mmCIF file of C-alpha atoms in Angstrom:
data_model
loop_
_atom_site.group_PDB
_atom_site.id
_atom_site.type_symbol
_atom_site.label_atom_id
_atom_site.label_comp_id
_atom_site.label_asym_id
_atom_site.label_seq_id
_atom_site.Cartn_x
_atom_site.Cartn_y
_atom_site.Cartn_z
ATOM 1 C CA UNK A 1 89.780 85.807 104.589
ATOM 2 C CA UNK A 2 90.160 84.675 101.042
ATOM 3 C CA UNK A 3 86.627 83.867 100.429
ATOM 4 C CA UNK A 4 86.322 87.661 101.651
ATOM 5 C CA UNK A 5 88.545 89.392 99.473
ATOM 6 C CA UNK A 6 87.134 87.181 96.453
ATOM 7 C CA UNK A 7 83.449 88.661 97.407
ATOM 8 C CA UNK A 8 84.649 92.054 97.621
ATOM 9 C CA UNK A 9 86.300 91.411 94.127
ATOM 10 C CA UNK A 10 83.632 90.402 92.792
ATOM 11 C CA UNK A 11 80.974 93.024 94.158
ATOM 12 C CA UNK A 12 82.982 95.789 91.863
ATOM 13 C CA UNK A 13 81.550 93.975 88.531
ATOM 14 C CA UNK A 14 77.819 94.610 89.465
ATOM 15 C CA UNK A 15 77.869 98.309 90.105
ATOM 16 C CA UNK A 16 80.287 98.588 86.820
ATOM 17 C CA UNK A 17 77.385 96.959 84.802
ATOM 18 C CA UNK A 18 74.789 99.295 86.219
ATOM 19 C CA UNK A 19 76.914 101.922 85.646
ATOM 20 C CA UNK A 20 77.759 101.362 82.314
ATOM 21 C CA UNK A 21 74.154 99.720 81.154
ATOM 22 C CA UNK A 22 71.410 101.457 82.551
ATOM 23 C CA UNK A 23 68.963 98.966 81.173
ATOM 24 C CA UNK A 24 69.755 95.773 83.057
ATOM 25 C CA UNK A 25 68.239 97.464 86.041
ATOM 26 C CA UNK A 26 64.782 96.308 83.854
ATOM 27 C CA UNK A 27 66.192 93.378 81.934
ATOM 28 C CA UNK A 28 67.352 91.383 84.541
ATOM 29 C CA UNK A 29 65.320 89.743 87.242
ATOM 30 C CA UNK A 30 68.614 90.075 89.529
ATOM 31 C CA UNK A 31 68.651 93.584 89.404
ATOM 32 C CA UNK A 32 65.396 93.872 89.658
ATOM 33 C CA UNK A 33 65.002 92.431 92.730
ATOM 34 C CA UNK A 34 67.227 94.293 94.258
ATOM 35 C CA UNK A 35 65.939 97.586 93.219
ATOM 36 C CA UNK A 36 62.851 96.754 95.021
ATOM 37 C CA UNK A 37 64.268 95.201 98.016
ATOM 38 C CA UNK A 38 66.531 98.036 98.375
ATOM 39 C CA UNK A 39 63.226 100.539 98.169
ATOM 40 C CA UNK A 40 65.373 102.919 95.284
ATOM 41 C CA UNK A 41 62.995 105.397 93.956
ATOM 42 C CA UNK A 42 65.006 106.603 90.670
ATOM 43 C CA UNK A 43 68.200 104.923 88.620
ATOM 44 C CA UNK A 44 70.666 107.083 90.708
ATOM 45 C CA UNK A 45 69.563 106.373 94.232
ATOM 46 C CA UNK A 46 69.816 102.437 93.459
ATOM 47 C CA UNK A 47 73.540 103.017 92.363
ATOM 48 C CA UNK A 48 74.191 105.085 95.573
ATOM 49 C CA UNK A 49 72.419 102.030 97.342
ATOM 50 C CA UNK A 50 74.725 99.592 95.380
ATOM 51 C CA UNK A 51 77.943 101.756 96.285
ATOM 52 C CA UNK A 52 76.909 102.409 99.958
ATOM 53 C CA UNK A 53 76.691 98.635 100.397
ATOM 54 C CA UNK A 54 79.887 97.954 98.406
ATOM 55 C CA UNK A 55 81.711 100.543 100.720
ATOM 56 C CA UNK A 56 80.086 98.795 103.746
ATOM 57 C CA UNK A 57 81.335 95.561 103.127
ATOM 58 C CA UNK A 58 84.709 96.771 102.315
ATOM 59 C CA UNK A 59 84.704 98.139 105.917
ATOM 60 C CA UNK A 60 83.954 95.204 107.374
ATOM 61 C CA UNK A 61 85.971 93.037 105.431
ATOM 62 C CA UNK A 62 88.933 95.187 106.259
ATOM 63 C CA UNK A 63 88.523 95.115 109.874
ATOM 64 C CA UNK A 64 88.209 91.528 109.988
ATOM 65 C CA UNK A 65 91.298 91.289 108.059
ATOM 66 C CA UNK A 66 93.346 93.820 110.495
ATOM 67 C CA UNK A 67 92.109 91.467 112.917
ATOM 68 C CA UNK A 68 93.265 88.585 111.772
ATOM 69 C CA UNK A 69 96.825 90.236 110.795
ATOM 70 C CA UNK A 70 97.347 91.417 114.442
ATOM 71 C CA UNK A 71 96.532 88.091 115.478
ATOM 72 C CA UNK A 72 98.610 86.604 112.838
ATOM 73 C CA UNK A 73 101.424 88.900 113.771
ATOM 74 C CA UNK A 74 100.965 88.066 117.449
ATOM 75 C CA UNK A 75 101.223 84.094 116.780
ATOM 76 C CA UNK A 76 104.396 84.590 115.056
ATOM 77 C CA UNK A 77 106.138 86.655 117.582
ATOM 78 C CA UNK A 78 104.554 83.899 119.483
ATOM 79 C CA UNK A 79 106.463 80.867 118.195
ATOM 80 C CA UNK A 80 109.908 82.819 117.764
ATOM 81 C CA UNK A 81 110.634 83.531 121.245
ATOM 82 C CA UNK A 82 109.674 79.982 121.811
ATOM 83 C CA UNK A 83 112.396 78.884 119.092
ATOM 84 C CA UNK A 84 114.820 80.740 120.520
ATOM 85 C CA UNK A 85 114.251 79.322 124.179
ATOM 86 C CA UNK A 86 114.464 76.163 122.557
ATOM 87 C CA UNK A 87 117.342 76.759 120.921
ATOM 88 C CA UNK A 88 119.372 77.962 123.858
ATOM 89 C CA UNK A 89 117.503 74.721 126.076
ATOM 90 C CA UNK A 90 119.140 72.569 124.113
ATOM 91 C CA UNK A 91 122.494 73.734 123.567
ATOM 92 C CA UNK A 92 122.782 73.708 127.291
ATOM 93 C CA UNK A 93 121.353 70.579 127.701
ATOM 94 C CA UNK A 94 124.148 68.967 125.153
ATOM 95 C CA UNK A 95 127.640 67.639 126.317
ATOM 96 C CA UNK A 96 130.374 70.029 126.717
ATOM 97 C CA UNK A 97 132.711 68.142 125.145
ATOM 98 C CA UNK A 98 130.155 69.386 122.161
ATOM 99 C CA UNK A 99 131.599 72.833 122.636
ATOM 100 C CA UNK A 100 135.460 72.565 122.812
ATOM 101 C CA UNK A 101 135.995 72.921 118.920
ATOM 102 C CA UNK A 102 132.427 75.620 118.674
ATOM 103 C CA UNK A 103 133.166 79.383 117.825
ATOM 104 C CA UNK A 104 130.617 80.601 120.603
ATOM 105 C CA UNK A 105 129.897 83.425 118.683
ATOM 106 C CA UNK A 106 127.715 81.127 116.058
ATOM 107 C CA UNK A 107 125.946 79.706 118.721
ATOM 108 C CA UNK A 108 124.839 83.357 119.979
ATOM 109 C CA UNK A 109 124.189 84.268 116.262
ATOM 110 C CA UNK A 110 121.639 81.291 115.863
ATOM 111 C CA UNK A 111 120.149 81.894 119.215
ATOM 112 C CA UNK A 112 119.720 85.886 118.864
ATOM 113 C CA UNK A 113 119.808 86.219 114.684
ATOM 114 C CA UNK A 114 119.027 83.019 112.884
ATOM 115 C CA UNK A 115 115.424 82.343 114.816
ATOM 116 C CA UNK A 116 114.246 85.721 114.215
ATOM 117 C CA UNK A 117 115.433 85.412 110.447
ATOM 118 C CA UNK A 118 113.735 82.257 110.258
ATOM 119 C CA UNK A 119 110.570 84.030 110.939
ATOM 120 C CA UNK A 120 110.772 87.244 109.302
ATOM 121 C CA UNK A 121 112.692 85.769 106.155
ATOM 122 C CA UNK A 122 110.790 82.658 105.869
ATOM 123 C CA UNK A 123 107.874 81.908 107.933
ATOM 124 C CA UNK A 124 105.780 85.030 107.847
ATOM 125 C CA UNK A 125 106.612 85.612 104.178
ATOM 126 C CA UNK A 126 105.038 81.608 103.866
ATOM 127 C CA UNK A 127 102.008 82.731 106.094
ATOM 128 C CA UNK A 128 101.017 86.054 103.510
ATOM 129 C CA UNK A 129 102.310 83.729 100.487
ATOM 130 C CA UNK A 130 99.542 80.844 101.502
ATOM 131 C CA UNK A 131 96.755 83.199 102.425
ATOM 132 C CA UNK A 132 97.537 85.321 99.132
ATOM 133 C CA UNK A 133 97.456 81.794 97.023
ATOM 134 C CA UNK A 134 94.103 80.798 98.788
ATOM 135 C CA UNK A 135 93.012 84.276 97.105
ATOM 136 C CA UNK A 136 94.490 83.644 94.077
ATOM 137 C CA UNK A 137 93.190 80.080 93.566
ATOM 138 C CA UNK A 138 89.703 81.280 93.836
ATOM 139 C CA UNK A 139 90.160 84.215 91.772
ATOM 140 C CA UNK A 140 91.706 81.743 89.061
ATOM 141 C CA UNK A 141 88.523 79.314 89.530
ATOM 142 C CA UNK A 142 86.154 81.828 88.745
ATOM 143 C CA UNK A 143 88.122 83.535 85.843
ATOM 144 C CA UNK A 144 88.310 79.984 84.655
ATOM 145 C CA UNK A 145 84.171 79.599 84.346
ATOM 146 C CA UNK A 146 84.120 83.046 82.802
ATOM 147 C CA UNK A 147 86.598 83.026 80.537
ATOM 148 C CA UNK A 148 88.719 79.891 80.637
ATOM 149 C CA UNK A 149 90.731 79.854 77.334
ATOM 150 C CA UNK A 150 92.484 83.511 78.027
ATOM 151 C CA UNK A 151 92.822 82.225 81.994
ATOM 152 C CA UNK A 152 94.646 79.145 81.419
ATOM 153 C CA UNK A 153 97.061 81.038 78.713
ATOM 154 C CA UNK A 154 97.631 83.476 81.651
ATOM 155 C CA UNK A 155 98.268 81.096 84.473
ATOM 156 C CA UNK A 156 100.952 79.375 82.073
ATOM 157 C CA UNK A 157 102.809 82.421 81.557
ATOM 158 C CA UNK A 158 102.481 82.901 85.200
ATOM 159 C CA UNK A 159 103.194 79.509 85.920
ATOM 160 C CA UNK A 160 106.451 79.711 83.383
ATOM 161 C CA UNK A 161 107.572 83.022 85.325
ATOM 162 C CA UNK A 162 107.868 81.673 88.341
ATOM 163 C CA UNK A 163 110.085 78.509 87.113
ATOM 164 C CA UNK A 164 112.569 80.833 85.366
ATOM 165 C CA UNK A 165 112.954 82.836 88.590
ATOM 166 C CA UNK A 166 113.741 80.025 90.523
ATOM 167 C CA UNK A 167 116.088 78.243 88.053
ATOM 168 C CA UNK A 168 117.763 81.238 87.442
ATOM 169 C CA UNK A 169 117.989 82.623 91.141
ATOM 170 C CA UNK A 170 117.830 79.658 93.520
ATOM 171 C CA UNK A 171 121.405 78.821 93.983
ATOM 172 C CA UNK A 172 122.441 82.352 94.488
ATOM 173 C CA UNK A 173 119.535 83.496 96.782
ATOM 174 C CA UNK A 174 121.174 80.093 98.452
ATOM 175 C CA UNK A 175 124.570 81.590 98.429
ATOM 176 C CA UNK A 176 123.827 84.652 99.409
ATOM 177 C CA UNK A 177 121.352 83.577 103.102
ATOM 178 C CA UNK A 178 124.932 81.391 104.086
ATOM 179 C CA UNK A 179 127.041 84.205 103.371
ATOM 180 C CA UNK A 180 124.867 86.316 105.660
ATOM 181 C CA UNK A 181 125.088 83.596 108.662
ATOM 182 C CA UNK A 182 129.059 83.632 108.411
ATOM 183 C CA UNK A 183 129.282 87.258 108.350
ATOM 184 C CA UNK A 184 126.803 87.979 111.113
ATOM 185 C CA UNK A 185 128.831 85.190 113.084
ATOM 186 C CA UNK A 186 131.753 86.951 112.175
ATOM 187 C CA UNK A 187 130.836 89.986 113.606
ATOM 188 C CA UNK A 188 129.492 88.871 117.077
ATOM 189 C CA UNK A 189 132.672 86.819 116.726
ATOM 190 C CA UNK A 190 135.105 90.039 116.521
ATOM 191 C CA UNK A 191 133.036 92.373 118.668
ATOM 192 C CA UNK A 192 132.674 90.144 121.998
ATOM 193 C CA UNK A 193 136.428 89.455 121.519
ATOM 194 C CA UNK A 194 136.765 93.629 121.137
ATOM 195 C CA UNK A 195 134.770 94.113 124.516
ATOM 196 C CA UNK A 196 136.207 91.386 126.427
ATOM 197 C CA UNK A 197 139.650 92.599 125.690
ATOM 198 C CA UNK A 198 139.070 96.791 125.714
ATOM 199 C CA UNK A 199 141.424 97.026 128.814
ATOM 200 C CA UNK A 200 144.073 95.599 126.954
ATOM 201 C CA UNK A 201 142.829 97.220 123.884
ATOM 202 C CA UNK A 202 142.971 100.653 125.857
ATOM 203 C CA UNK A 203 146.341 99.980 127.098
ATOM 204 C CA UNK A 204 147.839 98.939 124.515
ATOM 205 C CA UNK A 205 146.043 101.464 122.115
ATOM 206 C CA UNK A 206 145.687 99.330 119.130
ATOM 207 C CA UNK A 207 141.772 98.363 118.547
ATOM 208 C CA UNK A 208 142.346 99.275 114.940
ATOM 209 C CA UNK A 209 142.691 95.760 113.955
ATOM 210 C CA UNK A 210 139.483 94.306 115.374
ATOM 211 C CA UNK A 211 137.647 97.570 114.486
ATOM 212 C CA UNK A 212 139.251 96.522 110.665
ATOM 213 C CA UNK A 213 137.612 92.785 111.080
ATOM 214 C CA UNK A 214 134.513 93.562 112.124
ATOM 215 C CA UNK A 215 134.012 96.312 109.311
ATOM 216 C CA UNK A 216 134.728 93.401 107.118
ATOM 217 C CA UNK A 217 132.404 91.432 107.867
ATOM 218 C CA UNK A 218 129.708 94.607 109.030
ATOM 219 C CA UNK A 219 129.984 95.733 104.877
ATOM 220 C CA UNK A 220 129.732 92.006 103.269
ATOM 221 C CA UNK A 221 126.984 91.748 104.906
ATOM 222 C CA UNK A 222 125.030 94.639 104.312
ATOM 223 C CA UNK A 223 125.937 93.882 100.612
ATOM 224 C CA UNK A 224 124.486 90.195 101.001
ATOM 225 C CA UNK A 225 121.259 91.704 102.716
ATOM 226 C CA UNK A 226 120.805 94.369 99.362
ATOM 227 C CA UNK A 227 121.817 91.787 97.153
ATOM 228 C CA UNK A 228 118.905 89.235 98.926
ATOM 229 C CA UNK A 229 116.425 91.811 99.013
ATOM 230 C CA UNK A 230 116.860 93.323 95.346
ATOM 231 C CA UNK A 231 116.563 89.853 93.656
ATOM 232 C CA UNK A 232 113.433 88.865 96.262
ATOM 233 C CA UNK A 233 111.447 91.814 94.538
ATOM 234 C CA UNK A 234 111.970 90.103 91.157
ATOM 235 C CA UNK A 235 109.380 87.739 91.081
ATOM 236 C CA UNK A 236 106.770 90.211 90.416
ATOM 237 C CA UNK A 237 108.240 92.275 87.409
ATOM 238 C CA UNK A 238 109.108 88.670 86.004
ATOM 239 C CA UNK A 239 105.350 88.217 86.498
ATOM 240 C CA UNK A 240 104.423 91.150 85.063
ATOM 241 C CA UNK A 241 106.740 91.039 81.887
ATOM 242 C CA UNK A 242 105.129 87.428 81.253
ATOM 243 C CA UNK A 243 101.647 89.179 81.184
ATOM 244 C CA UNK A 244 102.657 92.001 78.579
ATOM 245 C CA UNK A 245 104.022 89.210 76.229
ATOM 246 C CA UNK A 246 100.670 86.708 77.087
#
């Protein structure tokens, strides 16, 4: 897939230069050769030749790639339900004298919350960040034998980006995932007690105090969940603000 989207990268930069000089379609052996093996009769029919096959590829490349993302996608889903079965085989395969001093409403958070967070927060996001640095690396390689003084200033900046987002953001992006586990704890926590009390609840017509609890907890975390999700978007404007200055 990355070999892929560096060939359809790089199929752009021929049609550009026939585009923008006319005369390499006689200068260069290259293009020469493929005006005749395409059969082109005039200038304009070899650049709707060029464009046709660009577009073709692009096609192709794109349903291989859907391909491989539904398969991807599939793999994942996959391997969290099997976490999850996991999960709940081996808390019931552990003593019970495990569970005496256990809020049970963690255990049902990491058995229904934390394994699909693991995935969506952390393993898929690892899947896209490896295939996209495959990408990248050969991108870099080639930039490197065309121009390697301008691509090594611009992978340092790049490179110096990155640390500064992590020294600067790590702990809190840290601080903020555990203060989404306790509060979605929390919450289970408070509403199972809610619905295995409601008759006495009902009767005694004060649920305002659990209903108090879990709004808590329900608003802390929805902050926790902005505030993760705001400062994971950052990487890529500290990215960008490195290239303006490089």
């Amino acid at each position: 897939a990355a070999l892929l989207e560096l060939v359809g990268i790089g199929l752009i930069f021929p049609i550009i230069r026939v585009v923008t000089e006319p005369g390499v379609v006689t200068t260069s052996s290259t293009y020469a050769w493929l005006y005749q093996w395409f059969g082109a009769s005039s200038y304009v029919e070899f650049v709707w030749y060029l464009s046709a096959m660009l577009v073709a590829f692009l096609l192709l490349k794109n349903a291989f790639l859907a391909y491989v993302s539904f398969y991807q996608s599939e793999l994942t889903a996959a391997a969290e339900a099997a976490t999850a079965t996991r999960l709940l085989h081996s808390y019931l395969a552990q003593p019970y004298e495990r569970y005496i001093t256990r809020n049970g409403a963690d255990l049902l958070r990491n058995i229904n919350e934390e394994a699909s967070q693991l995935f969506t927060n952390y393993i898929t996001p690892l899947i896209v960040i490896v295939a996209e640095l495959l990408v990248t690396v050969l991108l870099v390689a080639t930039l490197l034998w065309v121009a390697p003084g301008a691509t090594l200033v611009a992978v340092a900046g790049g490179a110096v980006a990155a640390v500064l987002f992590v020294a600067i953001f790590r702990r809190r992006l840290t601080q903020l995932g555990q203060q989404r586990q306790q509060r979605r704890g929390r919450m289970i926590q408070w509403s199972t007690q809610a619905l295995h009390g409601l008759k006495e609840l009902m009767v005694s017509g004060k649920p305002a105090y659990f209903i108090e609890q879990f709004a808590g907890h329900a608003t802390a975390l929805a902050m926790a969940q902005q505030k993760h999700e705001a400062i994971s978007r950052l990487p890529r404007l500290f990215i960008e603000l490195a290239a303006v200055f490089i």
